[in-house]
Coordinates of C-alpha atoms in Angstrom, one line a residue:
X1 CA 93.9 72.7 137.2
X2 CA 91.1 70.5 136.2
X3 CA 90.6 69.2 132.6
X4 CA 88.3 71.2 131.5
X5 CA 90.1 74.2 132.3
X6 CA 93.8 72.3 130.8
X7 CA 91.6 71.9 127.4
X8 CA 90.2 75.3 127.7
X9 CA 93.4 76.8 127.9
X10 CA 95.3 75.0 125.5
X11 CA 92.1 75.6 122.9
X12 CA 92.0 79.2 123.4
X13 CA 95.4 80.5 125.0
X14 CA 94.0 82.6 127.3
X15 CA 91.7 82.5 130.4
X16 CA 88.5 80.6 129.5
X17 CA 85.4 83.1 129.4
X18 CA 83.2 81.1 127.8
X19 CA 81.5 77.3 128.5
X20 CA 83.5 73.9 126.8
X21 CA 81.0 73.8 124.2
X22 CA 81.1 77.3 122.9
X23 CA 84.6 77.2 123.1
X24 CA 85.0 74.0 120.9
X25 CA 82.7 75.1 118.1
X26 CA 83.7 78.5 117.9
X27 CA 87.6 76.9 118.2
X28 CA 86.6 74.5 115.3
X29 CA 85.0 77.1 113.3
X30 CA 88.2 79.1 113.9
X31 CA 90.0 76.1 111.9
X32 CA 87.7 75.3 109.6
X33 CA 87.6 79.3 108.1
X34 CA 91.2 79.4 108.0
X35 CA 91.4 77.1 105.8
X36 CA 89.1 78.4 103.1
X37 CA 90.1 81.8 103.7
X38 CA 93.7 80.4 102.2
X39 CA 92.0 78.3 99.7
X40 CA 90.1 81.8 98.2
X41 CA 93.7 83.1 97.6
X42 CA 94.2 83.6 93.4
X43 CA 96.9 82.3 91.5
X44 CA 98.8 85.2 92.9
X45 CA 99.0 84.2 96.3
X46 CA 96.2 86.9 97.3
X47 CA 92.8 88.3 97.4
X48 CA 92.5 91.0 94.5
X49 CA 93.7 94.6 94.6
X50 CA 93.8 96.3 98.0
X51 CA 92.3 93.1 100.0
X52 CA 95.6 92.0 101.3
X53 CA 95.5 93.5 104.2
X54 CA 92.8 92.9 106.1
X55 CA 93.0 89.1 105.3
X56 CA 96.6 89.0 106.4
X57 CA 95.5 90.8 109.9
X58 CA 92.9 88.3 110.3
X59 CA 94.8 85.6 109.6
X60 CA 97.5 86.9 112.6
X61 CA 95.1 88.0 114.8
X62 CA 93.3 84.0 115.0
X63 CA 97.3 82.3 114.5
X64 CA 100.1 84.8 115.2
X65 CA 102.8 82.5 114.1
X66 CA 101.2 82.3 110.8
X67 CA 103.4 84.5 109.0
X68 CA 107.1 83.5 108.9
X69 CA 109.6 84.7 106.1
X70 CA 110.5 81.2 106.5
X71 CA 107.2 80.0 105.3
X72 CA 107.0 79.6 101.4
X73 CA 102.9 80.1 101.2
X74 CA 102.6 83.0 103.4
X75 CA 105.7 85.0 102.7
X76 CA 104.3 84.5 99.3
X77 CA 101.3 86.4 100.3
X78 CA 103.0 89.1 102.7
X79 CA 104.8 90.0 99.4
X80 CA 101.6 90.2 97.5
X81 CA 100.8 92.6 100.1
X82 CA 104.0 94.3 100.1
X83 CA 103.9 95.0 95.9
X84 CA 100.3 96.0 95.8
X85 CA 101.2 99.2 98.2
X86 CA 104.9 99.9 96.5
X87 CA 103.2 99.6 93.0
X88 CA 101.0 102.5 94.5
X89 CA 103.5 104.3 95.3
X90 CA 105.0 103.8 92.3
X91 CA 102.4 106.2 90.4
X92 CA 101.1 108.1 93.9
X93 CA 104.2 109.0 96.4
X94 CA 101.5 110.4 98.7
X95 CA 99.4 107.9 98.3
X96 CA 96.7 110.8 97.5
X97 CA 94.3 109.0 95.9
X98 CA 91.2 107.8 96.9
X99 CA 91.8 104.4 96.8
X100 CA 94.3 104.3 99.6
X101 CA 93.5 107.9 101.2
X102 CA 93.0 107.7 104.8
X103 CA 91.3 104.4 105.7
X104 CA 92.9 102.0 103.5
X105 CA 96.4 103.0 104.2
X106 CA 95.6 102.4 107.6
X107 CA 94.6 99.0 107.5
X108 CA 98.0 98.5 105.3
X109 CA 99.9 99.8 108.0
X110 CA 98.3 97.7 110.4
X111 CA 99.1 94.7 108.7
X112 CA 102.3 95.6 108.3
X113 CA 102.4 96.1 112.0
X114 CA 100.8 92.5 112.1
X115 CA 103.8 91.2 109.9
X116 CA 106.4 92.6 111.8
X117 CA 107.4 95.1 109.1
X118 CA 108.1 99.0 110.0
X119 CA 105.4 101.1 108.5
X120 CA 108.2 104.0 109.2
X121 CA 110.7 102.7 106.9
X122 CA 108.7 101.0 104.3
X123 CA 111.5 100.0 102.1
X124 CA 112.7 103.3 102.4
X125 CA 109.1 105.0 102.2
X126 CA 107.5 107.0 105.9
X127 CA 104.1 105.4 105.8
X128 CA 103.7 106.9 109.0
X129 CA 104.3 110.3 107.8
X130 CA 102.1 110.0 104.4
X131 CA 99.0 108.9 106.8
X132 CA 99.7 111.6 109.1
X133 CA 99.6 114.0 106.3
X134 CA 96.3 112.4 105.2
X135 CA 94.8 112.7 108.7
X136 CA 95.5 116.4 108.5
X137 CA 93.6 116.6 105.1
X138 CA 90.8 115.3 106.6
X139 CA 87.8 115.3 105.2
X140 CA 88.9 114.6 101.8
X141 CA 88.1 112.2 99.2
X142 CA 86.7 109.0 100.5
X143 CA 88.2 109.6 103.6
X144 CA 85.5 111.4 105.4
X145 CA 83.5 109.4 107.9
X146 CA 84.3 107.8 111.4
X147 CA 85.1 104.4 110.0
X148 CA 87.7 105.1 107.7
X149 CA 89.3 107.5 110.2
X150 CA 89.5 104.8 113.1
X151 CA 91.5 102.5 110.8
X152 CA 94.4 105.4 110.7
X153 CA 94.1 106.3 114.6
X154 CA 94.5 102.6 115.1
X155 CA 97.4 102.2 112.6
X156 CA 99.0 104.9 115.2
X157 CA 98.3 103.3 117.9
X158 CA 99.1 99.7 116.5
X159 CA 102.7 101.0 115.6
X160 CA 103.5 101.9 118.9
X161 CA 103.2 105.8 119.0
X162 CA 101.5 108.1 120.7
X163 CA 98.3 109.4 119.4
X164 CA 98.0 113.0 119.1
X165 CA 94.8 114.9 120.9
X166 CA 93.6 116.3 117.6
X167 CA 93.0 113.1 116.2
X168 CA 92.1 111.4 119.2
X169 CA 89.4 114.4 119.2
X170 CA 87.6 113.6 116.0
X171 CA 86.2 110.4 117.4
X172 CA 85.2 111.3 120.5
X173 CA 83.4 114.8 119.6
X174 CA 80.7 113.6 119.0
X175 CA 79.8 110.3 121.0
X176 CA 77.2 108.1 120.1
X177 CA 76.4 109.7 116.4
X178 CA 77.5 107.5 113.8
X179 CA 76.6 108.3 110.3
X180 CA 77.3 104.0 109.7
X181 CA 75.5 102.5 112.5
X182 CA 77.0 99.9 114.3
X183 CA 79.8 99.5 112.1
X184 CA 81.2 102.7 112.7
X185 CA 80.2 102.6 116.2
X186 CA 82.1 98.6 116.2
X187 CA 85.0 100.5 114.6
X188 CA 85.6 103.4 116.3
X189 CA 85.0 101.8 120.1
X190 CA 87.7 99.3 119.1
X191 CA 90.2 102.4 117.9
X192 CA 89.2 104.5 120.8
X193 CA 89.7 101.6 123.1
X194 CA 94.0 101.2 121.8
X195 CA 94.0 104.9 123.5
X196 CA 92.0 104.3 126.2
X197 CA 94.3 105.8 128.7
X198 CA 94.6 109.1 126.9
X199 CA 92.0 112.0 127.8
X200 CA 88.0 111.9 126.9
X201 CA 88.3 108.6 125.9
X202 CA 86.2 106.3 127.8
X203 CA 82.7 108.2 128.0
X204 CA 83.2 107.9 124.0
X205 CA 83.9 104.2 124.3
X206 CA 80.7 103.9 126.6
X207 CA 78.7 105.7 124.5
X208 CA 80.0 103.4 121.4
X209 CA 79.4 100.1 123.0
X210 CA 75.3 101.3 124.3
X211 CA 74.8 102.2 120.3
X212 CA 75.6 98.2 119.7
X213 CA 74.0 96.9 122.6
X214 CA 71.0 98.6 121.1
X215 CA 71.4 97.5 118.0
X216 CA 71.3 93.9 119.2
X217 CA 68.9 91.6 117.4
X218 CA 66.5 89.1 119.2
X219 CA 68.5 86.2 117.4
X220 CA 71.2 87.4 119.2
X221 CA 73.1 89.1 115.9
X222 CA 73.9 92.8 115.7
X223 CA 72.9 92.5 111.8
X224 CA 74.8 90.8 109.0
X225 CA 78.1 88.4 109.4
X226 CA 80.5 91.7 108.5
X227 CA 78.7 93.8 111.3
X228 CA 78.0 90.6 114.1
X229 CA 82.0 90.3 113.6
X230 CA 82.6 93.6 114.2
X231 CA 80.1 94.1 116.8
X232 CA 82.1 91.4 118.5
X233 CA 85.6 92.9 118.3
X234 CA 84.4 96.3 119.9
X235 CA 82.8 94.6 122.8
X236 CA 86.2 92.6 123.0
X237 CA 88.2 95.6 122.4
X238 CA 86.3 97.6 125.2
X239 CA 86.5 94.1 127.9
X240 CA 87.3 91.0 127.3
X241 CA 85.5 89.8 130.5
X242 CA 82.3 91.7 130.9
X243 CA 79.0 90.6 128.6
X244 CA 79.8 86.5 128.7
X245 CA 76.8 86.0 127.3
X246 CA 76.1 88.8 124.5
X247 CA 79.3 87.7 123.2
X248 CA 78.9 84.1 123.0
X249 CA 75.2 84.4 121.8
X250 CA 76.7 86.2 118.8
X251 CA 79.3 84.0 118.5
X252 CA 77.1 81.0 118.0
X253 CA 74.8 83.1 115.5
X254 CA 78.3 83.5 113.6
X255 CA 79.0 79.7 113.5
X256 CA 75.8 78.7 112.5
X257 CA 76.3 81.1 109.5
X258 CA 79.1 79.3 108.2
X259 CA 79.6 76.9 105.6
X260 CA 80.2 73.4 106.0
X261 CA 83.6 74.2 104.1
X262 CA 84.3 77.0 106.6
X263 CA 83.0 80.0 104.2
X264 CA 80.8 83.0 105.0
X265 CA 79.1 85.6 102.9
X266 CA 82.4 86.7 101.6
X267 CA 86.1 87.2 102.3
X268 CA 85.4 90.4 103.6
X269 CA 82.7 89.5 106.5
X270 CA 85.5 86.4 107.0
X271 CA 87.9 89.1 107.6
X272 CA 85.7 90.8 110.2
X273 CA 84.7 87.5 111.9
X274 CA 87.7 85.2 112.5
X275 CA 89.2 87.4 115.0
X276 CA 86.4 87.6 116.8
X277 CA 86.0 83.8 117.1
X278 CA 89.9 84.2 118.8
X279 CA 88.2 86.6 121.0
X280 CA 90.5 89.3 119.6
X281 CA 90.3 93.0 117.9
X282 CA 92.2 94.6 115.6
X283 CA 93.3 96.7 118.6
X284 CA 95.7 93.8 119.5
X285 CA 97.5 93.8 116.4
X286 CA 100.1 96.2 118.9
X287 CA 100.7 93.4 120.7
X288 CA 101.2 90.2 118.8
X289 CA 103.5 88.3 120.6
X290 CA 105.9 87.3 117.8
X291 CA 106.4 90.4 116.7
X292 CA 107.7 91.8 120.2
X293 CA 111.5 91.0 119.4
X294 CA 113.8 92.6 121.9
X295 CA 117.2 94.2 119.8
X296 CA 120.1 95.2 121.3
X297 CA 121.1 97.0 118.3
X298 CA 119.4 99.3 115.8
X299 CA 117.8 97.5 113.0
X300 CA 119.3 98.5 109.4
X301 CA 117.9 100.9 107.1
X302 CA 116.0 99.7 104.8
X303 CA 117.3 101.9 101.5
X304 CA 114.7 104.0 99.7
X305 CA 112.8 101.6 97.1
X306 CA 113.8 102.1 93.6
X307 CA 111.5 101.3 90.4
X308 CA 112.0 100.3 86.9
X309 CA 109.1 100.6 83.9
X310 CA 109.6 98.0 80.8
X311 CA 107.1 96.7 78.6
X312 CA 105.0 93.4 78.0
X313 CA 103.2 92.6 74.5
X314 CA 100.8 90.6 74.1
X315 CA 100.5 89.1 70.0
X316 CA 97.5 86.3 69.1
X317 CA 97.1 85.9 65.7
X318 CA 96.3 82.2 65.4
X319 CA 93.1 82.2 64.3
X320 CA 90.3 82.9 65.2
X321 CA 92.2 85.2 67.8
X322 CA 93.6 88.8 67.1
X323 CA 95.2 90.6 69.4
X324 CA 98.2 92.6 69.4
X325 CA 98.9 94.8 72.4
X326 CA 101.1 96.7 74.2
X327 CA 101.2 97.5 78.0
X328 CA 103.8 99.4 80.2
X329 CA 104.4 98.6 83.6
X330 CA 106.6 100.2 86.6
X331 CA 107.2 97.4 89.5
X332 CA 110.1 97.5 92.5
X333 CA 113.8 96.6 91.9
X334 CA 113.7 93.0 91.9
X335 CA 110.4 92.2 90.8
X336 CA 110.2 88.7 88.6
X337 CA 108.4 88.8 85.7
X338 CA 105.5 87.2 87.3
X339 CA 105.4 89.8 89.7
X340 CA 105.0 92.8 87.3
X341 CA 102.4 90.8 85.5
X342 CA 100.2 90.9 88.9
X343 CA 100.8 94.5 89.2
X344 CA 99.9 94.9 85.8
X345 CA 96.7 93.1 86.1
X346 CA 95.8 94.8 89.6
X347 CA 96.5 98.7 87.9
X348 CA 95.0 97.9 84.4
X349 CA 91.9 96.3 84.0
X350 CA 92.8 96.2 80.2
X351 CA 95.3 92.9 81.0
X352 CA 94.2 89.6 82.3
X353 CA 96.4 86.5 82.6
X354 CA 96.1 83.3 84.7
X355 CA 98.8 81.0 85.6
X356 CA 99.1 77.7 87.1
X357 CA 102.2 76.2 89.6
X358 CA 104.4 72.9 89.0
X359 CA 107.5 71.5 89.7
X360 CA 108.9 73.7 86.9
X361 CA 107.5 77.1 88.4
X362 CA 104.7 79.1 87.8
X363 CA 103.6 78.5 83.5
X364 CA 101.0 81.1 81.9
X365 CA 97.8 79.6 81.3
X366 CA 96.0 82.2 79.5
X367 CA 96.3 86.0 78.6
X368 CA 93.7 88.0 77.5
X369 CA 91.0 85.2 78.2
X370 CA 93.0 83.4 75.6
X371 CA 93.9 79.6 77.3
X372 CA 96.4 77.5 76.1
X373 CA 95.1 74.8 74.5
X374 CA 97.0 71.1 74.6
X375 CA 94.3 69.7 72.3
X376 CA 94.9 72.7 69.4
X377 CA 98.7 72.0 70.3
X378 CA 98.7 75.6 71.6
X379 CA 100.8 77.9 74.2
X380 CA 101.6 81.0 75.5
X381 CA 105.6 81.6 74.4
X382 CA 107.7 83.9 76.4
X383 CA 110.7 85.7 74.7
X384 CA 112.7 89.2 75.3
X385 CA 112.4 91.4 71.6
X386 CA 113.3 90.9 69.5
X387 CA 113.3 87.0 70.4
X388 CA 115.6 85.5 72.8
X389 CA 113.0 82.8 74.2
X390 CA 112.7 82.7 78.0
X391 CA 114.4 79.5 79.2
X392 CA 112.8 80.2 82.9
X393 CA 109.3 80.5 84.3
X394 CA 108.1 83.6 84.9
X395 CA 108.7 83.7 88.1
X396 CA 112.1 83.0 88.0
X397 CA 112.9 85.7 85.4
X398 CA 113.9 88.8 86.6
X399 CA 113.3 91.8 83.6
X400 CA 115.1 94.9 83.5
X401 CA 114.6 98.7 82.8
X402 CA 114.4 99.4 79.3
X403 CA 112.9 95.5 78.0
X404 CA 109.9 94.3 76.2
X405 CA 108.7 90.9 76.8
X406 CA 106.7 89.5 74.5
X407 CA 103.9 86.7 75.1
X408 CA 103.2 84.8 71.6
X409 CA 100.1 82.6 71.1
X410 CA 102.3 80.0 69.6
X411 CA 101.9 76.2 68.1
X412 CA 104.5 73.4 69.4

């Protein structure tokens, strides 16, 4: 094997389909968006309510061996994940809400799927069931257009099982129509192309991938960074080896949209766009190498997630500052106070806090938009009522059923 080919390979992992020099920038770019991607994470170790998941499957679809329990930083953000979908539950068993009907369950359960994680036993919970239920329902809610739906048939797919016709038949009914252009063309080839084998299929995949050709733009683009990405990742999904030169043109249109310091647009066209730079889909989250463990014995039940609700109040009264409120908040068995506080600021938009990490732990830094202030001699105290001072960081203290925690603008 000549060097070119050796550094190819050991760039890309996989056959080289494209020139050196396409494959070192795109590679680079790879690197250099991974990077800020992480460095966009909050305090919390994520992206905001219900933007965990995509993120994490882009981050395993460019680096598979991201995500290791081992790993303090990412298990730190798999968890994130993990609490934002049981605090759902927590309030919605079905999920049957239009924030997670349909669509975005799916793309939790294919990261989950990305993470190694059963979506069938989620601590205890049949995510598999719940979106099968919600693909029954359909159209409902939110969850009544192509794209959405192609995130569930994929989450199917991705966890290994087979697809039934009746879904399979609401993408391919009607080829070619999609009410969301080339995303929802992008989005359904890629879906449609995890079930290739199964019947009808691939005159709907055709008819998917002419709508983006189509849609191509003279600078080589299929539209904006979200849709370019996903253009990309349905033309991979459909052949990796066909279309050299469509692909790489809109590859290079991608890098040249990104930011010296690795950013796009936003965390969402990121999201779209760094698989595609790995010259992967979403459709290979299935197949993720180091998730394809081989058992020779069943793997324990995971028992049924409990939850317990306790309270957190919030008293300011230093002046100028008066506040004095009261929030309740139901998180999993196990949760540290740190984590309830993120659930509580992802479900009520009423409570804001910001922390900051040391040696110590993780400290508050301000509640309410209220900082702590070193210069005014100022701090956010931590005590259990009626006021047993916490003598651990918050995310080292573990409430229970029942307690109030109170957080006191207090002078030192």
């Amino acid at each position: 094997m000549g060097f070119v080919a050796k550094l190819c390979m050991f760039l890309l992992g996989y056959q080289c389909s494209f020139d050196l020099h396409t494959s070192l920038v795109t590679h680079h770019a790879k690197l250099k968006g991974v990077r800020w991607l992480l460095s966009e994470r909050t305090d919390s170790w994520g992206w905001g309510t219900r933007k965990e998941a995509e993120a994490v499957m882009a981050l395993q679809l460019v680096n598979d061996k991201w995500y290791r329990p081992s790993k303090p930083g990412p298990a730190a953000t798999v968890k994130e994940m993990n609490l934002d979908l049981l605090a759902a539950i927590s309030k919605y068993p079905k999920l049957d809400t239009q924030d997670w009907y349909g669509g975005k369950l799916g793309q939790y359960v294919n990261a989950l799927v990305a993470t190694c994680q059963d979506p069938s036993d989620f601590y205890g919970h049949n995510l598999i069931d719940i979106l099968s239920g919600h693909m029954d329902g359909f159209p409902k809610y939110y969850f009544n257009h192509n794209f959405a739906y192609s995130w569930a048939v994929l989450a199917l797919c991705n966890a290994g099982l087979t697809v039934q016709e009746k879904y399979i038949q609401q993408l391919t009914k009607t080829p070619g129509n999609y009410t969301f252009g080339v995303d929802e063309a992008a989005m359904t080839v890629i879906a449609l192309s995890c079930v290739r084998n199964q019947t009808d299929v691939k005159s709907a995949i055709s008819a998917g991938v002419q709508f983006i050709l189509d849609n191509k733009k003279p600078d080589g683009s299929f539209g904006n960074e979200y849709t370019t990405g996903l253009a990309v990742q349905a033309l991979i999904a459909d052949d990796k080896q066909t279309r050299r030169k469509i692909k790489k043109e809109a590859l290079l249109r991608l890098v040249e949209k990104q930011g010296q310091d690795g950013s796009y647009d936003s965390v969402a066209a990121a999201n779209q766009i760094f698989p595609a730079l790995n010259r992967k889909s979403y459709a290979d989250i299935g197949s993720i190498s180091s998730c394809q463990q081989v058992t020779t014995t069943p793997a324990p039940t995971t028992p049924p997630a409990s939850f317990f609700t306790f309270r957190i109040n919030v008293i300011a009264t230093l002046a100028p500052h008066n506040v004095n409120e009261s929030f309740t908040v139901t998180v999993p068995d196990g949760s540290s106070l740190l984590d309830a506080m993120v659930v509580l600021r992802d479900t009520d938009s009423n409570f804001t806090f910001t922390s900051k990490e040391s040696s110590f732990g993780t400290s508050i830094s301000s509640i309410q938009g209220i900082a702590s202030d070193p210069d005014a001699r100022t701090y956010w105290r931590s005590a259990v009522a009626p006021d047993t001072a916490l003598t651990t960081s918050v995310d080292g203290f573990f409430p229970t059923a029942g307690m109030t925690v109170i957080f006191s603008l207090s002078t030192y």
